[in-house]
Amino acid sequence: IPNLIVSGGVYLSGLIFNSYKLRTSGLHVFQASLYSGLLNIILKGVIGRERPYGGEGPFIFQPFSSDNKFNSHPSGHSTMAFALASSLSCEIDNTFATILLYSAATLTMGSRIYSNMHWFSDTFFGA
């Protein structure tokens, strides 16, 4: 949802201010989020890795499970955070903005590990 809000906001700003660059930037963020999100959903279903709160350990897999407990790898939050960071940093092309965007994405990774929703490798490969 945050990626959709950001891409929509950037695109809408482009419409309001009659800016082709803002409109295409909004579309690029949307495309990056869509493609990476779809790939993430497919991989989660196929891989079927158990989440840390399941208590069995990082090597428990149940491929093609619809149970959220087995949708740990890769981390969708990390995928979306880095899709947003990479697409926006390319569009903005500013060192400070790039550092800020990737720092926020990295904090997202950490929060998923801290909240016991993902293993480190889930967030790493999600990114």
Short mmCIF file of C-alpha atoms in Angstrom, two decimals:
data_model
loop_
_atom_site.label_atom_id
_atom_site.label_comp_id
_atom_site.label_asym_id
_atom_site.label_seq_id
_atom_site.Cartn_x
_atom_site.Cartn_y
_atom_site.Cartn_z
CA ILE A 1 0.00 0.00 0.00
CA PRO A 2 2.73 2.59 0.78
CA ASN A 3 4.28 2.05 -2.66
CA LEU A 4 0.90 2.57 -4.30
CA ILE A 5 0.37 5.77 -2.33
CA VAL A 6 3.82 7.09 -3.22
CA SER A 7 3.57 6.20 -6.91
CA GLY A 8 0.07 7.62 -7.11
CA GLY A 9 1.10 10.79 -5.28
CA VAL A 10 4.09 11.35 -7.54
CA TYR A 11 2.01 10.69 -10.66
CA LEU A 12 -0.80 12.96 -9.43
CA SER A 13 1.74 15.71 -8.69
CA GLY A 14 2.93 15.37 -12.26
CA LEU A 15 -0.62 15.89 -13.48
CA ILE A 16 -1.22 18.87 -11.21
CA PHE A 17 2.08 20.58 -12.07
CA ASN A 18 2.08 19.44 -15.70
CA SER A 19 5.40 17.66 -15.22
CA TYR A 20 6.26 14.79 -17.54
CA LYS A 21 9.20 13.81 -15.30
CA LEU A 22 6.96 13.45 -12.23
CA ARG A 23 4.37 11.44 -14.16
CA THR A 24 6.97 9.03 -15.53
CA SER A 25 8.60 8.79 -12.09
CA GLY A 26 5.27 7.78 -10.59
CA LEU A 27 4.84 5.15 -13.28
CA HIS A 28 8.36 3.81 -12.71
CA VAL A 29 7.74 3.41 -8.98
CA PHE A 30 4.45 1.66 -9.75
CA GLN A 31 6.08 -0.70 -12.27
CA ALA A 32 8.98 -1.57 -9.96
CA SER A 33 6.52 -2.32 -7.15
CA LEU A 34 4.19 -4.33 -9.37
CA TYR A 35 6.84 -6.54 -10.96
CA SER A 36 8.82 -7.17 -7.79
CA GLY A 37 5.64 -7.73 -5.79
CA LEU A 38 4.31 -10.32 -8.22
CA LEU A 39 7.62 -12.16 -8.27
CA ASN A 40 7.70 -12.07 -4.46
CA ILE A 41 4.21 -13.57 -4.14
CA ILE A 42 5.08 -16.38 -6.55
CA LEU A 43 8.34 -17.18 -4.75
CA LYS A 44 6.69 -17.18 -1.30
CA GLY A 45 4.14 -19.72 -2.46
CA VAL A 46 6.64 -21.97 -4.18
CA ILE A 47 9.32 -21.88 -1.46
CA GLY A 48 7.07 -22.19 1.59
CA ARG A 49 9.60 -21.38 4.31
CA GLU A 50 8.36 -21.32 7.89
CA ARG A 51 8.44 -18.01 9.74
CA PRO A 52 10.56 -17.67 12.91
CA TYR A 53 7.50 -17.52 15.17
CA GLY A 54 6.64 -21.06 14.01
CA GLY A 55 9.34 -22.31 16.37
CA GLU A 56 10.67 -25.13 14.20
CA GLY A 57 13.78 -23.36 12.87
CA PRO A 58 14.99 -21.84 9.60
CA PHE A 59 15.13 -25.11 7.65
CA ILE A 60 11.44 -26.03 7.69
CA PHE A 61 9.68 -25.73 4.32
CA GLN A 62 6.18 -26.53 3.15
CA PRO A 63 6.04 -25.55 -0.54
CA PHE A 64 2.72 -24.44 -2.03
CA SER A 65 1.16 -23.90 1.40
CA SER A 66 -1.56 -21.26 1.74
CA ASP A 67 -0.80 -20.94 5.47
CA ASN A 68 0.87 -17.56 6.19
CA LYS A 69 3.14 -19.37 8.65
CA PHE A 70 4.92 -20.81 5.60
CA ASN A 71 5.27 -17.60 3.58
CA SER A 72 8.47 -16.27 5.05
CA HIS A 73 10.88 -16.33 2.11
CA PRO A 74 11.43 -13.82 0.59
CA SER A 75 10.26 -10.90 2.72
CA GLY A 76 7.57 -8.92 0.93
CA HIS A 77 8.11 -5.86 3.09
CA SER A 78 11.81 -5.83 2.19
CA THR A 79 11.01 -6.33 -1.48
CA MET A 80 8.58 -3.42 -1.51
CA ALA A 81 10.86 -1.16 0.54
CA PHE A 82 13.80 -1.72 -1.80
CA ALA A 83 11.65 -1.46 -4.93
CA LEU A 84 10.53 1.96 -3.71
CA ALA A 85 14.04 3.01 -2.66
CA SER A 86 15.74 1.92 -5.87
CA SER A 87 13.15 3.33 -8.25
CA LEU A 88 12.86 6.67 -6.45
CA SER A 89 16.61 7.08 -5.97
CA CYS A 90 17.15 6.56 -9.71
CA GLU A 91 14.49 9.13 -10.49
CA ILE A 92 15.62 11.71 -7.93
CA ASP A 93 19.36 11.21 -8.61
CA ASN A 94 20.48 12.89 -5.38
CA THR A 95 23.03 11.38 -2.98
CA PHE A 96 21.25 12.57 0.18
CA ALA A 97 17.88 11.24 -1.04
CA THR A 98 19.47 7.92 -2.01
CA ILE A 99 21.04 7.52 1.45
CA LEU A 100 17.73 8.39 3.10
CA LEU A 101 15.69 6.01 0.93
CA TYR A 102 18.03 3.04 1.33
CA SER A 103 18.36 3.70 5.07
CA ALA A 104 14.59 3.54 5.43
CA ALA A 105 14.50 0.31 3.40
CA THR A 106 17.23 -1.18 5.60
CA LEU A 107 15.27 -0.22 8.72
CA THR A 108 12.30 -2.03 7.24
CA MET A 109 14.45 -5.16 6.93
CA GLY A 110 15.52 -4.84 10.55
CA SER A 111 11.99 -4.35 11.79
CA ARG A 112 10.85 -7.57 10.09
CA ILE A 113 13.62 -9.52 11.80
CA TYR A 114 13.02 -7.80 15.15
CA SER A 115 9.29 -8.54 15.04
CA ASN A 116 10.07 -12.26 14.53
CA MET A 117 8.35 -12.35 11.13
CA HIS A 118 11.44 -13.17 9.03
CA TRP A 119 14.87 -14.70 9.14
CA PHE A 120 17.76 -12.48 8.03
CA SER A 121 18.06 -14.39 4.76
CA ASP A 122 14.37 -13.73 4.01
CA THR A 123 14.90 -10.00 4.25
CA PHE A 124 18.24 -10.12 2.41
CA PHE A 125 16.82 -12.00 -0.57
CA GLY A 126 13.65 -9.90 -0.46
CA ALA A 127 15.79 -6.81 -0.85
#
